[in-house]
Coordinates of C-alpha atoms and ligand atoms in Angstrom, one line a residue:
M1 CA -8.7 11.3 1.2
R2 CA -11.8 10.8 -0.8
S3 CA -14.2 13.7 -0.7
N4 CA -17.0 12.1 -2.8
I5 CA -18.3 9.5 -0.3
D6 CA -22.1 9.6 -0.5
G7 CA -25.0 7.4 0.6
H8 CA -24.4 4.8 -2.1
F9 CA -20.9 3.8 -0.9
L10 CA -20.6 0.3 0.5
L11 CA -18.5 -0.7 3.5
I12 CA -15.9 -3.5 3.5
G13 CA -14.4 -4.4 6.9
L14 CA -11.4 -6.1 8.3
M15 CA -12.0 -8.1 11.5
A16 CA -8.9 -9.0 13.5
Y17 CA -7.1 -8.3 16.7
P18 CA -4.6 -6.6 16.9
I19 CA -5.1 -4.9 13.5
R20 CA -4.2 -1.2 13.7
H21 CA -0.8 -1.8 12.2
S22 CA -2.3 -3.4 9.0
L23 CA -1.4 -2.1 5.6
S24 CA -4.6 -3.5 4.1
P25 CA -6.8 -0.4 4.6
Q26 CA -4.3 1.8 2.8
M27 CA -3.9 -0.8 0.0
Q28 CA -7.6 -1.4 -0.5
N29 CA -8.7 2.3 -0.3
T30 CA -5.9 3.3 -2.7
I31 CA -7.2 0.8 -5.2
Y32 CA -10.9 1.9 -4.7
S33 CA -9.9 5.5 -5.3
K34 CA -7.8 4.7 -8.4
L35 CA -10.7 2.6 -9.9
D36 CA -13.2 5.3 -8.7
I37 CA -15.5 2.7 -7.3
P38 CA -18.0 3.4 -4.4
Y39 CA -16.4 1.3 -1.6
V40 CA -14.6 2.1 1.6
Y41 CA -12.5 -0.3 3.7
L42 CA -12.1 0.0 7.4
A43 CA -10.3 -2.0 10.1
F44 CA -12.2 -3.2 13.2
E45 CA -10.7 -4.5 16.3
V46 CA -12.6 -7.8 16.7
D47 CA -11.3 -10.6 18.8
Q48 CA -12.8 -14.1 19.1
E49 CA -15.2 -12.9 21.9
K50 CA -16.7 -10.2 19.7
L51 CA -16.7 -12.2 16.4
A52 CA -20.3 -13.6 16.6
D53 CA -21.7 -10.1 17.3
A54 CA -19.5 -8.6 14.6
I55 CA -20.8 -11.0 12.0
K56 CA -24.4 -10.2 13.1
G57 CA -23.5 -6.5 12.7
L58 CA -22.1 -7.2 9.2
R59 CA -25.4 -8.8 8.2
A60 CA -27.6 -6.1 9.9
L61 CA -25.7 -3.2 8.4
G62 CA -25.3 -4.8 5.0
L63 CA -21.6 -4.6 4.7
R64 CA -20.4 -5.8 1.2
G65 CA -18.0 -8.1 2.9
S66 CA -15.0 -8.3 5.2
A67 CA -11.5 -9.5 5.4
V68 CA -10.7 -11.7 8.4
S69 CA -7.4 -12.1 10.0
M70 CA -5.9 -13.6 13.2
P71 CA -7.3 -14.8 15.6
N72 CA -10.6 -15.2 13.7
K73 CA -9.8 -17.2 10.5
Q74 CA -10.9 -20.6 11.8
L75 CA -13.8 -19.5 14.2
V76 CA -15.5 -17.4 11.6
C77 CA -16.3 -20.4 9.4
N78 CA -19.0 -21.4 12.0
Y79 CA -20.9 -18.2 11.3
L80 CA -21.0 -18.3 7.5
D81 CA -23.7 -19.7 5.2
K82 CA -21.4 -21.2 2.5
L83 CA -17.7 -22.1 2.3
T84 CA -15.5 -22.5 -0.8
P85 CA -13.8 -25.9 -1.2
A86 CA -10.5 -24.2 -0.2
V87 CA -12.0 -23.1 3.1
E88 CA -13.6 -26.5 3.7
M89 CA -10.3 -28.2 3.2
S90 CA -8.1 -25.7 5.1
G91 CA -10.6 -24.8 7.8
A92 CA -9.6 -21.1 7.5
C93 CA -11.3 -18.1 5.9
N94 CA -9.8 -14.7 5.3
T95 CA -12.6 -13.2 3.2
I96 CA -16.3 -12.9 3.6
S97 CA -18.6 -11.9 0.7
N98 CA -22.1 -10.7 1.6
D99 CA -24.3 -11.4 -1.4
N100 CA -27.8 -10.2 -0.6
G101 CA -27.6 -11.6 2.9
V102 CA -25.8 -14.9 2.1
L103 CA -22.3 -14.9 3.6
T104 CA -19.7 -16.9 1.7
G105 CA -16.2 -17.6 3.1
Y106 CA -13.2 -17.6 0.8
N107 CA -9.5 -18.0 1.4
T108 CA -7.5 -15.8 -0.9
D109 CA -4.0 -16.4 0.5
G110 CA -3.5 -19.6 -1.5
I111 CA -5.1 -17.9 -4.6
G112 CA -2.6 -15.0 -4.2
Y113 CA 0.4 -17.3 -4.0
M114 CA -0.7 -19.3 -7.1
R115 CA -1.4 -16.1 -9.0
M116 CA 2.0 -14.7 -8.1
L117 CA 3.7 -17.8 -9.6
K118 CA 1.6 -17.5 -12.8
E119 CA 2.3 -13.8 -13.1
A120 CA 6.0 -14.5 -12.8
G121 CA 5.8 -17.1 -15.6
V122 CA 6.3 -20.1 -13.2
D123 CA 4.3 -23.2 -14.2
V124 CA 3.9 -25.6 -11.4
I125 CA 0.7 -27.2 -12.5
G126 CA 1.2 -31.0 -13.0
K127 CA 4.6 -30.7 -11.2
K128 CA 5.9 -31.1 -7.7
M129 CA 6.5 -28.5 -5.0
T130 CA 8.2 -28.6 -1.6
I131 CA 6.9 -26.4 1.1
L132 CA 8.5 -25.5 4.4
G133 CA 5.9 -24.8 7.1
A134 CA 2.5 -26.0 8.2
G135 CA 0.8 -22.9 9.6
G136 CA -1.8 -20.7 8.2
A137 CA 0.1 -19.6 5.1
A138 CA 1.4 -23.0 4.3
T139 CA -2.0 -24.6 4.7
A140 CA -3.7 -22.1 2.4
I141 CA -0.9 -22.6 -0.3
V142 CA -1.0 -26.4 -0.1
V143 CA -4.8 -26.5 -0.4
Q144 CA -5.0 -24.1 -3.3
A145 CA -2.0 -25.7 -5.1
A146 CA -3.7 -29.1 -4.8
L147 CA -7.1 -27.8 -6.0
D148 CA -5.4 -26.0 -8.9
G149 CA -3.7 -29.1 -10.2
V150 CA -0.2 -29.3 -8.7
N151 CA 0.7 -33.0 -9.0
E152 CA 2.6 -33.6 -5.8
I153 CA 3.4 -31.6 -2.6
A154 CA 6.0 -32.4 0.0
I155 CA 5.4 -30.5 3.3
F156 CA 8.2 -30.2 5.8
N157 CA 7.6 -28.9 9.3
Q158 CA 9.0 -29.2 12.8
K159 CA 7.1 -31.5 15.1
D160 CA 4.9 -28.8 16.7
D161 CA 1.1 -28.3 16.9
C162 CA 1.0 -27.4 13.2
Y163 CA 2.4 -30.8 12.2
A164 CA -0.7 -32.9 13.3
K165 CA -3.0 -30.3 11.8
I166 CA -1.4 -30.4 8.4
E167 CA -1.4 -34.2 8.4
T168 CA -5.2 -34.0 8.7
V169 CA -5.3 -31.5 5.8
A170 CA -3.0 -33.7 3.7
K171 CA -5.3 -36.7 4.3
K172 CA -8.3 -34.7 3.1
L173 CA -6.4 -33.5 0.0
N174 CA -5.3 -37.1 -0.8
E175 CA -8.9 -38.3 -0.6
N176 CA -10.5 -35.4 -2.5
T177 CA -8.0 -34.3 -5.1
K178 CA -5.6 -35.9 -7.6
C179 CA -2.6 -34.3 -5.8
K180 CA -0.3 -36.6 -3.7
V181 CA 0.5 -34.7 -0.5
Q182 CA 3.0 -36.0 2.0
V183 CA 4.1 -34.6 5.3
F184 CA 7.7 -35.0 6.7
D185 CA 9.7 -34.0 9.7
L186 CA 11.8 -31.0 8.9
A187 CA 14.7 -32.8 10.6
N188 CA 14.6 -35.5 7.9
E189 CA 17.4 -34.1 5.7
T190 CA 17.5 -37.1 3.4
Q191 CA 13.9 -36.7 2.5
L192 CA 14.2 -32.9 2.2
R193 CA 17.1 -33.2 -0.3
K194 CA 15.2 -35.8 -2.3
A195 CA 11.9 -33.7 -2.3
I196 CA 13.6 -30.5 -3.4
A197 CA 15.6 -32.3 -6.1
D198 CA 12.2 -33.5 -7.6
S199 CA 10.4 -30.2 -7.2
A200 CA 9.9 -27.3 -9.6
V201 CA 9.2 -24.9 -6.8
L202 CA 10.4 -24.5 -3.2
C203 CA 8.3 -22.3 -0.8
N204 CA 9.3 -21.1 2.6
A205 CA 6.0 -20.5 4.6
T206 CA 7.5 -20.3 8.0
G207 CA 8.6 -17.2 9.9
V208 CA 12.2 -18.2 9.7
G209 CA 13.9 -15.3 7.8
M210 CA 11.9 -12.4 9.3
K211 CA 12.2 -10.8 12.8
P212 CA 13.0 -12.2 15.3
L213 CA 14.6 -14.9 13.0
E214 CA 15.8 -12.4 10.4
G215 CA 19.1 -13.5 8.8
Q216 CA 18.3 -17.2 9.3
S217 CA 17.2 -19.8 6.8
L218 CA 15.9 -23.4 7.1
I219 CA 18.0 -24.2 4.0
T220 CA 21.7 -23.6 4.8
D221 CA 23.3 -26.0 2.3
P222 CA 23.3 -24.3 -1.1
T223 CA 23.8 -27.7 -2.9
L224 CA 20.1 -28.5 -2.2
L225 CA 19.2 -25.7 -4.7
R226 CA 19.8 -26.3 -8.4
P227 CA 19.5 -23.3 -10.8
E228 CA 16.2 -24.6 -12.4
L229 CA 14.4 -24.6 -9.0
V230 CA 12.2 -21.6 -8.4
V231 CA 12.6 -20.5 -4.7
T232 CA 9.8 -18.5 -3.1
D233 CA 9.4 -17.0 0.4
C234 CA 6.1 -15.8 1.9
I235 CA 8.0 -13.3 3.9
Y236 CA 8.0 -9.7 2.5
S237 CA 9.9 -7.9 5.2
P238 CA 12.8 -8.1 4.6
R239 CA 12.3 -8.2 0.8
K240 CA 15.3 -10.6 0.4
T241 CA 15.5 -13.2 3.1
K242 CA 18.6 -15.3 3.8
L243 CA 16.9 -18.2 1.8
L244 CA 16.4 -16.0 -1.2
E245 CA 19.9 -14.7 -0.9
I246 CA 21.3 -18.3 -0.9
A247 CA 19.0 -19.2 -3.8
E248 CA 20.0 -16.2 -5.9
K249 CA 23.6 -17.1 -5.5
Q250 CA 22.8 -20.6 -6.8
G251 CA 21.3 -19.1 -9.9
C252 CA 17.6 -19.8 -8.9
K253 CA 14.7 -17.6 -9.9
T254 CA 13.4 -16.1 -6.6
L255 CA 10.1 -14.5 -5.5
N256 CA 9.4 -12.8 -2.2
G257 CA 6.0 -12.5 -0.4
I258 CA 5.0 -9.2 -1.9
G259 CA 3.4 -10.8 -4.9
M260 CA 1.4 -13.2 -2.7
M261 CA 0.2 -10.3 -0.6
L262 CA -0.8 -8.1 -3.5
W263 CA -2.5 -10.9 -5.5
Q264 CA -4.5 -12.1 -2.4
G265 CA -5.7 -8.6 -2.0
A266 CA -6.5 -8.4 -5.7
A267 CA -8.6 -11.6 -5.4
Q268 CA -10.5 -10.0 -2.5
I269 CA -11.3 -7.0 -4.7
K270 CA -12.5 -9.2 -7.5
I271 CA -14.8 -11.0 -5.0
W272 CA -16.2 -7.8 -3.5
T273 CA -16.4 -5.4 -6.5
G274 CA -15.9 -7.6 -9.6
E275 CA -13.0 -5.3 -10.6
D276 CA -9.4 -6.1 -11.5
A277 CA -6.9 -4.4 -9.2
P278 CA -4.3 -2.2 -10.8
I279 CA -1.4 -4.1 -9.2
E280 CA 1.5 -2.1 -10.8
Y281 CA -0.1 1.2 -9.5
V282 CA -0.4 -0.2 -6.0
K283 CA 3.2 -1.4 -5.9
E284 CA 4.4 2.0 -6.8
K285 CA 2.0 4.0 -4.7
I286 CA 2.6 2.0 -1.5
G287 CA 6.2 1.3 -2.0
F288 CA 5.9 -2.4 -2.6
N289 CA 8.3 -2.5 -5.5
D290 CA 10.6 -5.5 -5.0
Ligands
LIG301 P1 1.9 -19.5 11.6 O1 2.3 -19.1 12.9 O2 0.5 -20.0 11.3 O3 2.9 -20.7 11.2 C1 4.3 -20.6 11.4 C2 5.0 -21.8 10.8 O4 6.4 -21.6 10.9 C3 4.7 -23.1 11.4 O5 4.7 -24.1 10.4 C4 5.9 -23.3 12.4 O6 6.1 -24.7 12.6 C5 7.0 -22.7 11.6 N1 8.1 -22.3 12.4 C6 8.1 -21.2 13.3 N2 9.3 -21.1 13.8 C7 10.1 -22.1 13.3 C8 11.5 -22.4 13.4 N3 12.3 -21.8 14.3 N4 11.9 -23.4 12.7 C9 11.2 -24.1 11.8 N5 9.9 -23.8 11.6 C10 9.4 -22.8 12.3 O7 2.3 -18.3 10.6 P2 1.7 -18.1 9.1 O8 0.6 -17.2 9.2 O9 1.6 -19.4 8.4 O10 2.9 -17.2 8.5 C11 4.1 -17.8 8.1 C12 5.0 -16.8 7.3 O11 4.3 -16.5 6.1 C13 5.2 -15.5 8.1 O12 6.5 -15.1 7.8 C14 4.2 -14.6 7.5 O13 4.7 -13.2 7.5 C15 4.2 -15.0 6.1 N6 2.9 -14.7 5.4 C16 2.9 -14.0 4.2 C17 1.7 -13.7 3.6 C18 1.8 -13.0 2.3 O14 0.8 -12.5 1.8 N7 3.0 -12.8 1.7 C19 0.5 -14.2 4.1 C20 0.5 -14.9 5.3 C21 1.7 -15.2 5.9

């Protein structure tokens, strides 16, 4: 517990509902303490009904910024002054920066994923990736990957509500970036095999592999995975999903969702404080070692 909080400290919020279970306050405050910087981070139970008032409060009280999570990531865009290209394209914001009263919306989930790859020595720029999923995590990753210079992205999803939404995002990316983005039905096994064979990276951005679908994998045929393929999973609990287990057996390099989570938090800290987060320290302190 920090005992030196004085009148100069700045507040950073987290607006979501439900949110009491979140590890973010612990992670963020651990970093602020380690860096000895005058910020505190608190979670606020804010649902869609309270969001407009919460943003007014943020402005009135001069919070330095706020993280935003479900169910507010889309709606919050309506209340901000500026949006980054990634937020414009994805329609989702998870980070607000308050710069002298001007609120800018960022999305650091995709930034975190791309940084995780880079830190692991995986170069996907100019190459192709295949992604399973079309929800919040997948959209953030696809958008950032396209903006960062990935050459081609194949998205596979079941034909649910997310499918039509990602088709709209793919259209925007095809019109506004050099990346070729295609959306396929997850049931199309021929296309899936072909896309993975051409890809440098495969990413699972669905909930398949974590509770209540723990022990399951959307890829069950190991011959889809060749040793040169890097296989990533956004899931971090469990640390090793069924997909990563299969990939490891095939000799693939594997990365779980811990890195994405840590690096997206580090990107938020950079935005709010200008500081580089001590990632190795956080991993050890909060038990995120993978
Ligand atoms: P979401 O609800 O927005 O999207 C879920 C996606 O999973 C959709 O594409 C849906 O079609 C697909 N899906 C669900 N059940 C399926 C099934 N049985 N078969 C095939 N597809 C199925 O969720 P989200 O926020 O995008 O999260 C997706 C995953 O990413 C979750 O496991 C979440 O924990 C993880 N995540 C990790 C991080 C991180 O920092 N590591 C950040 C965000 C999300």
